[in-house]
Short mmCIF file of C-alpha atoms and ligand atoms in Angstrom, two decimals:
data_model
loop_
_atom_site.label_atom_id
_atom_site.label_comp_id
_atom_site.label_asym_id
_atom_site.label_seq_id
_atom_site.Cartn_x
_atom_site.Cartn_y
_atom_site.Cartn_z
CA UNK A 5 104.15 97.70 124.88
CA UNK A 6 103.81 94.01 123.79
CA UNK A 7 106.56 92.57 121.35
CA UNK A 8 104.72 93.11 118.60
CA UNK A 9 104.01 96.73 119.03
CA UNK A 10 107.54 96.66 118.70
CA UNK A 11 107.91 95.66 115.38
CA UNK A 12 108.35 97.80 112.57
CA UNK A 13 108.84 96.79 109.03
CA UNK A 14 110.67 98.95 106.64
CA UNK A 15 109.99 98.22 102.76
CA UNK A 16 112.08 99.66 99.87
CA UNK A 17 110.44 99.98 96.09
CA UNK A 18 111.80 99.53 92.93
CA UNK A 19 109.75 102.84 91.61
CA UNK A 20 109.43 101.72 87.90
CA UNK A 21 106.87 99.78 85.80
CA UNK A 22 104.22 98.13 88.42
CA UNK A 23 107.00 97.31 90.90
CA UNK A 24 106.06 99.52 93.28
CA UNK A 25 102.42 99.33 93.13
CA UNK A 26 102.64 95.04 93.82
CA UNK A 27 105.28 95.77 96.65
CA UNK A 28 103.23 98.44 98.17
CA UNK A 29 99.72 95.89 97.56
CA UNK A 30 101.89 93.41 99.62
CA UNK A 31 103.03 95.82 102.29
CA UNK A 32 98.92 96.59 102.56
CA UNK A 33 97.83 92.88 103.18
CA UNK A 34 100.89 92.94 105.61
CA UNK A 35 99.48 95.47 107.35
CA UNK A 36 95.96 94.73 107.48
CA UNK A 37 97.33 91.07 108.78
CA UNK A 38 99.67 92.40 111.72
CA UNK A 39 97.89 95.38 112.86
CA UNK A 40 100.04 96.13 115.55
CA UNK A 41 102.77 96.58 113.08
CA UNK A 42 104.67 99.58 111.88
CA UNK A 43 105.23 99.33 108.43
CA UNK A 44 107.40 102.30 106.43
CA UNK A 45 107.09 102.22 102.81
CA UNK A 46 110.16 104.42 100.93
CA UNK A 47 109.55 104.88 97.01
CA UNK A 48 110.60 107.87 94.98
CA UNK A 49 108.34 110.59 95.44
CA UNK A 50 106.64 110.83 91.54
CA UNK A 51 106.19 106.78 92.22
CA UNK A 52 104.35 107.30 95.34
CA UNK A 53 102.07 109.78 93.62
CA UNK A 54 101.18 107.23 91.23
CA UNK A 55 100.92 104.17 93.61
CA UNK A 56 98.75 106.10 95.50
CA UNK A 57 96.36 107.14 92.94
CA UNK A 58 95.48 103.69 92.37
CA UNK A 59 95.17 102.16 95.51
CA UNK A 60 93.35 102.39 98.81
CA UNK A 61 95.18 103.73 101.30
CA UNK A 62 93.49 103.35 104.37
CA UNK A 63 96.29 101.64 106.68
CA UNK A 64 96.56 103.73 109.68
CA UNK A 65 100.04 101.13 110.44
CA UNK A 66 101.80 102.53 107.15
CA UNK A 67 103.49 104.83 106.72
CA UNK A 68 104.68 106.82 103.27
CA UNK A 69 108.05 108.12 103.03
CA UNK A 70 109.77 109.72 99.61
CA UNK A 71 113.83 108.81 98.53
CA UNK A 72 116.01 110.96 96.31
CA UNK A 73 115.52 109.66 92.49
CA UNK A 74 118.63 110.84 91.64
CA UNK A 75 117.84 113.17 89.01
CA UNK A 76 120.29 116.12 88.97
CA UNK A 77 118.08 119.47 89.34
CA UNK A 78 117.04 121.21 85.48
CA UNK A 79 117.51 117.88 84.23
CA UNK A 80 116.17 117.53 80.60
CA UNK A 81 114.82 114.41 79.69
CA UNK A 82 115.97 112.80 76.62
CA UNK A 83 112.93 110.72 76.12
CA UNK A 84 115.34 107.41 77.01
CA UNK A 85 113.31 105.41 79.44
CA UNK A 86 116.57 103.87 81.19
CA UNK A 87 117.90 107.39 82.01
CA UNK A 88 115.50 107.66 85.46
CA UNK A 89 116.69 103.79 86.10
CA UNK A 90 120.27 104.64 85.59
CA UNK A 91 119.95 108.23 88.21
CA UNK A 92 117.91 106.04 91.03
CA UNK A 93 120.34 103.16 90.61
CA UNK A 94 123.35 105.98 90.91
CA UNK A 95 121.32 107.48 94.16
CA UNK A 96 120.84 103.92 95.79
CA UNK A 97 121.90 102.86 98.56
CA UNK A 98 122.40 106.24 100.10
CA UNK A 99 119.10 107.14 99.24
CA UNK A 100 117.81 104.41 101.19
CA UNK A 101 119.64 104.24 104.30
CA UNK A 102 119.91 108.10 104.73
CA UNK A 103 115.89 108.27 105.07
CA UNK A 104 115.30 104.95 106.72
CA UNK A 105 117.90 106.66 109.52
CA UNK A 106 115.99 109.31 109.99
CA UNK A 107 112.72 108.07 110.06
CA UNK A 108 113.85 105.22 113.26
CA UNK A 109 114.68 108.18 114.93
CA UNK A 110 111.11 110.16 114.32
CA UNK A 111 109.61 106.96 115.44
CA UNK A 112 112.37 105.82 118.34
CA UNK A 113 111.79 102.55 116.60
CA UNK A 114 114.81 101.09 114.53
CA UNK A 115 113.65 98.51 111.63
CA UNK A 116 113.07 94.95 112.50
CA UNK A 117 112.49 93.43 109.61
CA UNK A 118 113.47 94.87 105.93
CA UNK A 119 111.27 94.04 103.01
CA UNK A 120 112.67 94.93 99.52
CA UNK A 121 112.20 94.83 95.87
CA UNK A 122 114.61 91.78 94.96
CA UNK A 123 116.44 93.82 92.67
CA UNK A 124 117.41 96.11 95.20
CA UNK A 125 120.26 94.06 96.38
CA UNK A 126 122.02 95.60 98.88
CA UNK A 127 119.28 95.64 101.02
CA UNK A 128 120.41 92.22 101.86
CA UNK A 129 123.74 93.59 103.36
CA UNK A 130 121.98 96.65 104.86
CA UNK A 131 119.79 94.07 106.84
CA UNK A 132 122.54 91.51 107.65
CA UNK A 133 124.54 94.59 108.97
CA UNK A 134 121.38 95.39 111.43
CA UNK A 135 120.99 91.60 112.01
CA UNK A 136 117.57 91.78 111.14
CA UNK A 137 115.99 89.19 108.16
CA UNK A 138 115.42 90.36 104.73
CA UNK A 139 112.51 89.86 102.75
CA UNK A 140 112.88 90.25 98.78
CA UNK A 141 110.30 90.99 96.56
CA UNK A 142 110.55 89.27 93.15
CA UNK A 143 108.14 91.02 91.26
CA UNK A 144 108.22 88.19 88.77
CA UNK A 145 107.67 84.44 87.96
CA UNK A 146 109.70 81.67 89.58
CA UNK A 147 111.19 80.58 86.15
CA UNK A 148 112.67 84.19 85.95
CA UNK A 149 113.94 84.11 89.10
CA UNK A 150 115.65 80.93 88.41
CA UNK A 151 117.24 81.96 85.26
CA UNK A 152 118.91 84.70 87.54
CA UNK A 153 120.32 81.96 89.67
CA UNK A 154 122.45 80.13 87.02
CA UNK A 155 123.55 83.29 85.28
CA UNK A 156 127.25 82.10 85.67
CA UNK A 157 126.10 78.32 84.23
CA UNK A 158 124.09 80.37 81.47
CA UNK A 159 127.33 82.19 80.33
CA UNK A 160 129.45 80.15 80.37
CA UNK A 161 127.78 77.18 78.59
CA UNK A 162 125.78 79.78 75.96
CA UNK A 163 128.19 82.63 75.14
CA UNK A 164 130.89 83.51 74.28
CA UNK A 165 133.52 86.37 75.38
CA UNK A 166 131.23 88.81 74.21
CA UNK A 167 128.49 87.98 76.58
CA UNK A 168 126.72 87.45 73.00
CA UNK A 169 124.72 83.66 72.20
CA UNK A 170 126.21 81.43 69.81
CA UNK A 171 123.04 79.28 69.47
CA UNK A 172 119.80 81.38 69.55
CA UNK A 173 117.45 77.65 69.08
CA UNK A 174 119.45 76.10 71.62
CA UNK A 175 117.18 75.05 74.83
CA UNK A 176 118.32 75.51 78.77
CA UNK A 177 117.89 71.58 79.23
CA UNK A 178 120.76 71.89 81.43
CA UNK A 179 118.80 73.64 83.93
CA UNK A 180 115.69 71.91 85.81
CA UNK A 181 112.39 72.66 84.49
CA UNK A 182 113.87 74.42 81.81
CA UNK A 183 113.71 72.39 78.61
CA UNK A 184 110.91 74.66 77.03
CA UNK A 185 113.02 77.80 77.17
CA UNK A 186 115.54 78.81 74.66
CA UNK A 187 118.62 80.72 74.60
CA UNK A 188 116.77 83.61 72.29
CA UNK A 189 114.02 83.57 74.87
CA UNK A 190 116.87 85.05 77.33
CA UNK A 191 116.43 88.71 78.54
CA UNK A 192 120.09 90.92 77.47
CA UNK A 193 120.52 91.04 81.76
CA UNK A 194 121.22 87.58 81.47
CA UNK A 195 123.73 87.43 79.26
CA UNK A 196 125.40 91.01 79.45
CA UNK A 197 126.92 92.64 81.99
CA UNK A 198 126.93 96.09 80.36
CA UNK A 199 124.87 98.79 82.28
CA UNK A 200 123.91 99.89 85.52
CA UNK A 201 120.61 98.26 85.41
CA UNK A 202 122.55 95.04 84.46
CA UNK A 203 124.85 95.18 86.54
CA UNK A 204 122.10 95.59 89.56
CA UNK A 205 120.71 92.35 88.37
CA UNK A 206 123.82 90.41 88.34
CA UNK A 207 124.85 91.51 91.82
CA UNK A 208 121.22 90.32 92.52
CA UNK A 209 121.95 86.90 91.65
CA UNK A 210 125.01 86.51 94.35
CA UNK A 211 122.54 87.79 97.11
CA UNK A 212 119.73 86.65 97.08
CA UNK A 213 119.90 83.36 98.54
CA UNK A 214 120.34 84.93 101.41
CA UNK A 215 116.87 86.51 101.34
CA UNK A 216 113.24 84.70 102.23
CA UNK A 217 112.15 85.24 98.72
CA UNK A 218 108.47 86.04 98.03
CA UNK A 219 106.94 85.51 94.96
CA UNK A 220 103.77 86.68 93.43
CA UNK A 221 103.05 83.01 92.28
CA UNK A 222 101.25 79.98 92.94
CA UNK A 223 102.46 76.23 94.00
CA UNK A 224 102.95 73.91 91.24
CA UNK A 225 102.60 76.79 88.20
CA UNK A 226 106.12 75.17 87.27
CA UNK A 227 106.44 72.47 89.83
CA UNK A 228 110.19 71.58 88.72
CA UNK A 229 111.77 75.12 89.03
CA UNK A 230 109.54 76.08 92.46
CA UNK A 231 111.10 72.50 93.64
CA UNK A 232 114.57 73.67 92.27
CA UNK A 233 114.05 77.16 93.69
CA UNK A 234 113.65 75.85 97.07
CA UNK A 235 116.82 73.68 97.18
CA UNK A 236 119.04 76.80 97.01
CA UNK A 237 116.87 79.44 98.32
CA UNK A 238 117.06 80.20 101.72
CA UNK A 239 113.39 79.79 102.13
CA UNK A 240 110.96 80.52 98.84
CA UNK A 241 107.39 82.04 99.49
CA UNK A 242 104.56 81.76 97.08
CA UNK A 243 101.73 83.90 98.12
CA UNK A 244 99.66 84.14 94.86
CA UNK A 245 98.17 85.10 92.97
CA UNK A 246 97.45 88.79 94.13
CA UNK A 247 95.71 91.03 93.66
CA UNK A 248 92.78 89.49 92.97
CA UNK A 249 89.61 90.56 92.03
CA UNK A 250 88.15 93.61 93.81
CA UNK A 251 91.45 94.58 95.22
CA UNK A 252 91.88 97.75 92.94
CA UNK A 253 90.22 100.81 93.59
CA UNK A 254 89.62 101.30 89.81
CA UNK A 255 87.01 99.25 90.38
CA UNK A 256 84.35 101.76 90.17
CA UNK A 257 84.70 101.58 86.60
CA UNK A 258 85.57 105.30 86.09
CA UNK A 259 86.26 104.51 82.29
CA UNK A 260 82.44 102.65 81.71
CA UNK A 261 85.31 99.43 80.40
CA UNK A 262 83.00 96.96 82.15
CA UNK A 263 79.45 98.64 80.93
CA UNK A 264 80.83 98.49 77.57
CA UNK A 265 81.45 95.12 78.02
CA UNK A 266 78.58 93.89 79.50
CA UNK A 267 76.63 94.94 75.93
CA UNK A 268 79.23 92.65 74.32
CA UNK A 269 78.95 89.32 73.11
CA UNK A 270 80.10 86.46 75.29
CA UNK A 271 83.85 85.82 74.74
CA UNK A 272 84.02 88.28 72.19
CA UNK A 273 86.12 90.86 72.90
CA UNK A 274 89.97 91.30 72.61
CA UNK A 275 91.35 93.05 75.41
CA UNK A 276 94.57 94.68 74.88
CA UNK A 277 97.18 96.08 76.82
CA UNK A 278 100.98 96.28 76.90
CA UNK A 279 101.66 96.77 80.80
CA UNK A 280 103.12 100.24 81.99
CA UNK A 281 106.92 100.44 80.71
CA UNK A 282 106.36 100.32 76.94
CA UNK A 283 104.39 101.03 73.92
CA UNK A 284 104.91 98.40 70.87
CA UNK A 285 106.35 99.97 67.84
CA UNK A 286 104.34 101.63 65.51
CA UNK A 287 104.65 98.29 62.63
CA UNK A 288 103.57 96.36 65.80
CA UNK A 289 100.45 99.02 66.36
CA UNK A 290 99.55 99.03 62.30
CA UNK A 291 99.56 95.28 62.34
CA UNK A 292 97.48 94.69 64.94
CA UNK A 293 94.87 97.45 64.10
CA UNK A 294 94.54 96.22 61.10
CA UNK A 295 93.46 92.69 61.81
CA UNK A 296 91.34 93.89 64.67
CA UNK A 297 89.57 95.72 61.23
CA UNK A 298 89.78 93.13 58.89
CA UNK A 299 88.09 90.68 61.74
CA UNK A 300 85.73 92.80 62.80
CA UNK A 301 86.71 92.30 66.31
CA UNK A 302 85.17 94.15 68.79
CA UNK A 303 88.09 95.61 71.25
CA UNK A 304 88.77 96.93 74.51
CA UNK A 305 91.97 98.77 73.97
CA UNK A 306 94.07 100.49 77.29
CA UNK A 307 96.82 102.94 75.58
CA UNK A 308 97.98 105.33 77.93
CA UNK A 309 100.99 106.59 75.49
CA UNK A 310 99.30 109.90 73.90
CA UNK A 311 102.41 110.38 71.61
CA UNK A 312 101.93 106.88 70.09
CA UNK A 313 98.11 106.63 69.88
CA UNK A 314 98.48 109.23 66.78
CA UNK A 315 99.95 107.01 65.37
CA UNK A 316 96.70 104.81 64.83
CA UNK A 317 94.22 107.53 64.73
CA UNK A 318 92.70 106.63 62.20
CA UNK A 319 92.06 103.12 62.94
CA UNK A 320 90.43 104.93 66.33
CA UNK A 321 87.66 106.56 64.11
CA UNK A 322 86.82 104.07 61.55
CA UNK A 323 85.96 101.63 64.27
CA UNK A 324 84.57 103.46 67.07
CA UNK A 325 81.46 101.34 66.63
CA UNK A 326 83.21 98.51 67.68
CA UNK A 327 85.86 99.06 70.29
CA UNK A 328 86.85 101.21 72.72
CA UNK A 329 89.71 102.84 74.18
CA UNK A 330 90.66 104.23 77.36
CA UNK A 331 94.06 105.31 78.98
CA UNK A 332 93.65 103.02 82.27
CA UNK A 333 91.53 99.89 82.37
CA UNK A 334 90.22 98.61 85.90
CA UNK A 335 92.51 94.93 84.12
CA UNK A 336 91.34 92.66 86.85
CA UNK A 337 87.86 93.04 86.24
CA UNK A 338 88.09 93.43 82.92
CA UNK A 339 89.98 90.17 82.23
CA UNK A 340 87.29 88.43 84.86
CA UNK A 341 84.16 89.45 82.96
CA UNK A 342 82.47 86.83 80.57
CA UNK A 343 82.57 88.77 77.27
CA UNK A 344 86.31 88.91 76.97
CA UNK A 345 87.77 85.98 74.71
CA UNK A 346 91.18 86.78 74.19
CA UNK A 347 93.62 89.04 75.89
CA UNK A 348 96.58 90.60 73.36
CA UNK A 349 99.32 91.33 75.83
CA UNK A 350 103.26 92.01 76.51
CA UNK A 351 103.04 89.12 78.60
CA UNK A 352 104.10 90.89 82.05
CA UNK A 353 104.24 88.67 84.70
CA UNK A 354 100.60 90.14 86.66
CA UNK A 355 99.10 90.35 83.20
CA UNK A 356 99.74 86.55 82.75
CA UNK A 357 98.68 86.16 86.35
CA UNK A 358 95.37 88.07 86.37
CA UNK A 359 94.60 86.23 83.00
CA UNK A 360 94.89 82.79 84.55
CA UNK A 361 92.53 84.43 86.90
CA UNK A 362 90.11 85.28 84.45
CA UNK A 363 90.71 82.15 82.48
CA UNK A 364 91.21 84.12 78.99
CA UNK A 365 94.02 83.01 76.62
CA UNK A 366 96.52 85.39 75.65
CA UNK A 367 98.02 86.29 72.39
CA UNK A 368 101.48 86.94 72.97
CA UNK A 369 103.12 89.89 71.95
CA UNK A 370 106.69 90.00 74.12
CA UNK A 371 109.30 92.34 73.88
CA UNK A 372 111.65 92.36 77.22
CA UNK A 373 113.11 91.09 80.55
CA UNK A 374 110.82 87.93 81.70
CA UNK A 375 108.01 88.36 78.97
CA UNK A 376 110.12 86.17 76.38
CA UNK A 377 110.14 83.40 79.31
CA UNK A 378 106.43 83.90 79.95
CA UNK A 379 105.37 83.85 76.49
CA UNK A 380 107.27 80.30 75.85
CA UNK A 381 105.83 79.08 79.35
CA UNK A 382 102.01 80.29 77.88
CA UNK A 383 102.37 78.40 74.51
CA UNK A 384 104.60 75.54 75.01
CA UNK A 385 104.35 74.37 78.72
CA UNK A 386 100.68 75.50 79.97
CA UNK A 387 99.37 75.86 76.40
CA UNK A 388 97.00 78.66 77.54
CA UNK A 389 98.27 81.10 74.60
CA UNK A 390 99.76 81.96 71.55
CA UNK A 391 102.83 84.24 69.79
CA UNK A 392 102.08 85.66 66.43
CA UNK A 393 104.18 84.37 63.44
CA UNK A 394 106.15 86.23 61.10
CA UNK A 395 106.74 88.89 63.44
CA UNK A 396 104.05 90.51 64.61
CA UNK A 397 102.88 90.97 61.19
CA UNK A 398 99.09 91.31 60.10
CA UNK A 399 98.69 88.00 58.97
CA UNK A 400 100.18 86.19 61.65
CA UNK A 401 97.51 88.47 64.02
CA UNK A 402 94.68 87.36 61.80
CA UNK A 403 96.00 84.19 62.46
CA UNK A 404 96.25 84.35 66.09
CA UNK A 405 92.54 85.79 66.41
CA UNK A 406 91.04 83.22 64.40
CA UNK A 407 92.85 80.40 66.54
CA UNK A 408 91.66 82.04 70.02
CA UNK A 409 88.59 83.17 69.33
CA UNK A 410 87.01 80.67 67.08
CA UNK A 411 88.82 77.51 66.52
CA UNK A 412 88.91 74.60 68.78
CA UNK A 413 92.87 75.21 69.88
CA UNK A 414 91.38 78.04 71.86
CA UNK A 415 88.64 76.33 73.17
CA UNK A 416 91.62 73.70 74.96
CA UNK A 417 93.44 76.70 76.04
CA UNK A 418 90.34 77.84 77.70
CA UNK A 419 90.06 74.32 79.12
CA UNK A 420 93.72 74.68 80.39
CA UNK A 421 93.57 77.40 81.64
CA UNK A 422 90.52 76.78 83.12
CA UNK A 423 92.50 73.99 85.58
CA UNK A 424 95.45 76.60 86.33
CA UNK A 425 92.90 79.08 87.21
CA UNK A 426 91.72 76.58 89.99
CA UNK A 427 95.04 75.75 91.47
CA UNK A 428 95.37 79.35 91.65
CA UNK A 429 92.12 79.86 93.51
CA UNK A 430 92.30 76.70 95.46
CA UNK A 431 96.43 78.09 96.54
CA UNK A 432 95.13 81.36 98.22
CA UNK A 433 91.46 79.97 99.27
CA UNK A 434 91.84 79.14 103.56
CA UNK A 435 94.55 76.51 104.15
CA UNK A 436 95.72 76.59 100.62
CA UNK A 437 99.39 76.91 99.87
CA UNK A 438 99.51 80.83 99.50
CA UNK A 439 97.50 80.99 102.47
CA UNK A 440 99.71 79.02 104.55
CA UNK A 441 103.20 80.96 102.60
CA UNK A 442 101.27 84.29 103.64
CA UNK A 443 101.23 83.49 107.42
CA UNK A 444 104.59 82.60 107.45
CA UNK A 445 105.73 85.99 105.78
CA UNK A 446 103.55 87.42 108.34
CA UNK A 447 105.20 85.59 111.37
CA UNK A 448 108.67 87.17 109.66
CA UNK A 449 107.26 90.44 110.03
CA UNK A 450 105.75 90.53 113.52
CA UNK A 451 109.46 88.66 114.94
CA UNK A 452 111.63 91.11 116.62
C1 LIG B 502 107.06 94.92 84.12
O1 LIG B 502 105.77 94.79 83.58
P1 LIG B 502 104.56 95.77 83.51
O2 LIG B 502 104.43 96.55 84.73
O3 LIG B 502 104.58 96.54 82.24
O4 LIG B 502 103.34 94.70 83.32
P2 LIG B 502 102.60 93.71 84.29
O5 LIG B 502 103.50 92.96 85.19
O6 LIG B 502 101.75 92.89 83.42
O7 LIG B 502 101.73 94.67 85.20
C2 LIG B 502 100.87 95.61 84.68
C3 LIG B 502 99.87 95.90 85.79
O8 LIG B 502 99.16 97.11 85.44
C4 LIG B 502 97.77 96.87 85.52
C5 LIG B 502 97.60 95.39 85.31
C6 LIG B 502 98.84 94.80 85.97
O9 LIG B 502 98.60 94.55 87.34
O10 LIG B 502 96.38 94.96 85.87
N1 LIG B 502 97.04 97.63 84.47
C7 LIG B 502 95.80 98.06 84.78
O11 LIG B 502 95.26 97.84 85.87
N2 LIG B 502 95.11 98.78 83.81
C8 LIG B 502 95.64 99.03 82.59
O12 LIG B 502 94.95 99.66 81.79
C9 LIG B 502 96.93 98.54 82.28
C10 LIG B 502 97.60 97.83 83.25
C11 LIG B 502 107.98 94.19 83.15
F1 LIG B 502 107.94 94.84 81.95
C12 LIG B 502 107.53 92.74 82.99
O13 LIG B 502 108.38 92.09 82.11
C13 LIG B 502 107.51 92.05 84.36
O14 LIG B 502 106.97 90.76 84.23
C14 LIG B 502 106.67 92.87 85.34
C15 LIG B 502 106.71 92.29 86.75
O15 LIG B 502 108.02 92.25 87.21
O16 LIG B 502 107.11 94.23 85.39
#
């Protein structure tokens, strides 16, 4: 058996939102780069379902393994998304190093390497236990991961006992690369400590400097904070921006998105879509409906949330002629094909990604964790989108269609983002940054 037959790589998702689908993409290009490689993958089992129904699976080196979610048997839910957070964060990190034990000894192989989700920080004690490296996933951009960082700075300078901010306009000049971002921009994690889901975050921040941190991310998307990031990081890797094109297996265009759009005018369209966690509220919906109507706009809208769509109906049937709207858009094609001119979004960190990719401006509708950062990073720093005034009200949409679509301000974002879009391509094309941040992961996970 040669040393790298040897190896075997054990990840551990975060099974929420479109963690686990990016960590188990990476594990794949791990895998199809190290075939001799065992690589485990251990999600809860309703998250694997999903991941898998979306992706290609066709890794003979990976293997699929379910952990307990925590979620006490006849449990009701009350229709609180934080309640399956708060049962897997209560089941972690038993859950975790109960199956990983047994699984070594199915295989006779123990782990050599452990790859995690960065929130999941005790993997970083589980692996320094084993005296193997840790890898951690941060699922997000670098300024997030920054902002994480100098959590203690952050309090201390910008609240007060309560862990609530004195000065919401105030900027984070103190920190580098930071000027742009203001204390209301600040996800709650930041500054409160209240919750288990907080509380996993903060006891993040004290670990992982010990991890090689990977990032979904590109060199010199925020040149000060990656340079920052690297200073007190054990080692930072930028292997973005992935996936890219092609990579999804919704790709076949089960939902005719990308025949509708190919009937479209060029740069036309408005593609929304507000990630997988959450659903705006239903002022948010009305408002935005509306000056889709008013406009005339023709839309390509993804709402997965049944409950909610009701709530719009209406708006559904007077404009069928115009738009369309499916539960799952293939995104990645969809923001890469020429008729869409604007993309309405939460401003999650692969949307923002896979928009650069497409070179589409965004219209920035934020509501929690990073997408505050990203939305401040899209207007003020790489001017590629914009937020709606007055919030989120009809007008302030009008407004924000009218700039992207047909006024000059969006044809400079399209020029701007036009030049990120080729940093991002020129990063993962052969010898580019990513390229060269992607074989060193890879060397991490073949060592034994
Ligand atoms: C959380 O964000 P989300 O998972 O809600 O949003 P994104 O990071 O933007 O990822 C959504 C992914 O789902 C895909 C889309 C993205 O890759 O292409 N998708 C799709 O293919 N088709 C659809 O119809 C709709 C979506 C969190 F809320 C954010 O704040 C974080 O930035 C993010 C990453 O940590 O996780």
């Amino acid at each position: 058996m040669s040393t790298e037959e040897k190896a075997h790589l054990a990840a551990f998702a975060f099974p929420f939102g479109s963690h686990p689908t990016a960590l188990f993409h990476l594990v794949q290009r791990l895998a199809a780069a190290c075939p001799q490689v065992h690589f485990s993958y251990f999600n809860i089992e309703s998250s694997n379902k999903k991941v898998l129904s979306r992706l290609d699976t066709t890794h003979s080196n990976i293997k699929i393994y379910h952990v307990d979610d925590g979620v006490p048997e006849g449990h009701v839910s009350s229709g609180n998304p934080m309640e399956f957070i708060e049962f897997f964060i209560k089941a972690t990190p038993a859950n975790f190093s109960k199956r990983l034990e047994q699984v070594e000894k199915e295989m006779g192989t123990k782990a050599t390497c452990l790859l995690s989700d960065a929130f999941l920080w005790f993997s970083g004690d589980m692996a320094q236990e084993r005296g193997i490296p840790w890898l951690a996933y941060w699922a997000a951009g670098p300024s997030s991961i920054s902002l994480h960082l100098y959590i203690h700075g952050i309090r201390a300078k910008l609240g007060n006992d309560d862990g609530q901010i004195q000065n919401l306009d105030q900027t984070l000049d103190f920190i580098p690369g930071m000027s742009a971002i203001r204390a209301s921009d600040l996800p709650v994690e930041i500054l409160q400590i209240n919750g288990l889901f907080s509380h996993m975050l903060y006891n993040m921040s004290d670990t992982i400097n010990r991890a090689y941190v990977v990032l979904n991310s590109f060199d010199g998307v925020d040149s000060v904070v990656e340079c920052d990031l690297k200073s007190k990081l054990k080692r930072l890797l930028n292997i973005g921006p992935f996936p890219l094109p092609k990579a999804l297996k919704c790709t076949e265009d089960q939902s005719g998105c990308l025949s509708w759009l190919s009937h479209q005018d060029a740069a036309s369209v408005a593609y929304i879509s507000f990630g997988t966690i959450l659903t705006p509220p239903q002022p948010e919906l009305v408002a935005l409906a509306e000056a889709l109507e008013e406009k005339q706009v023709p839309y390509l809208w993804s709402f997965a949330d049944n409950s909610k769509r009701i709530l719009i109906q209406g708006f559904f049937e007077r404009t069928g002629r115009i738009g369309k709207l499916v539960e799952w858009a293939p995104q990645t094609e969809v923001l890469s094909h020429p008729s869409v001119g604007v993309f309405v979004t939460h401003c999650g960190w692969n949307s923002t990604l896979e928009s650069i990719l497409g070179g589409v401006p965004m219209i920035c509708m934020p509501f929690f964790a990073d997408q505050m950062i990203n939305r401040r990073l899209m207007e003020n720093v790489w001017r590629i989108g914009v937020g709606v005034q007055g919030d989120f009200s009809k007008s302030g949409m009008v407004e924000a269609l009218d700039l992207v679509l047909w006024k000059d301000e969006g044809n400079k974002m399209r020029e701007n983002i036009g030049r990120l879009k080729e940093r991002a391509y020129m990063a993962v094309a052969e010898k580019g940054s990513s390229t060269e941040d992607f074989k060193s992961l890879t060397t991490k996970a073949k060592d034994i």
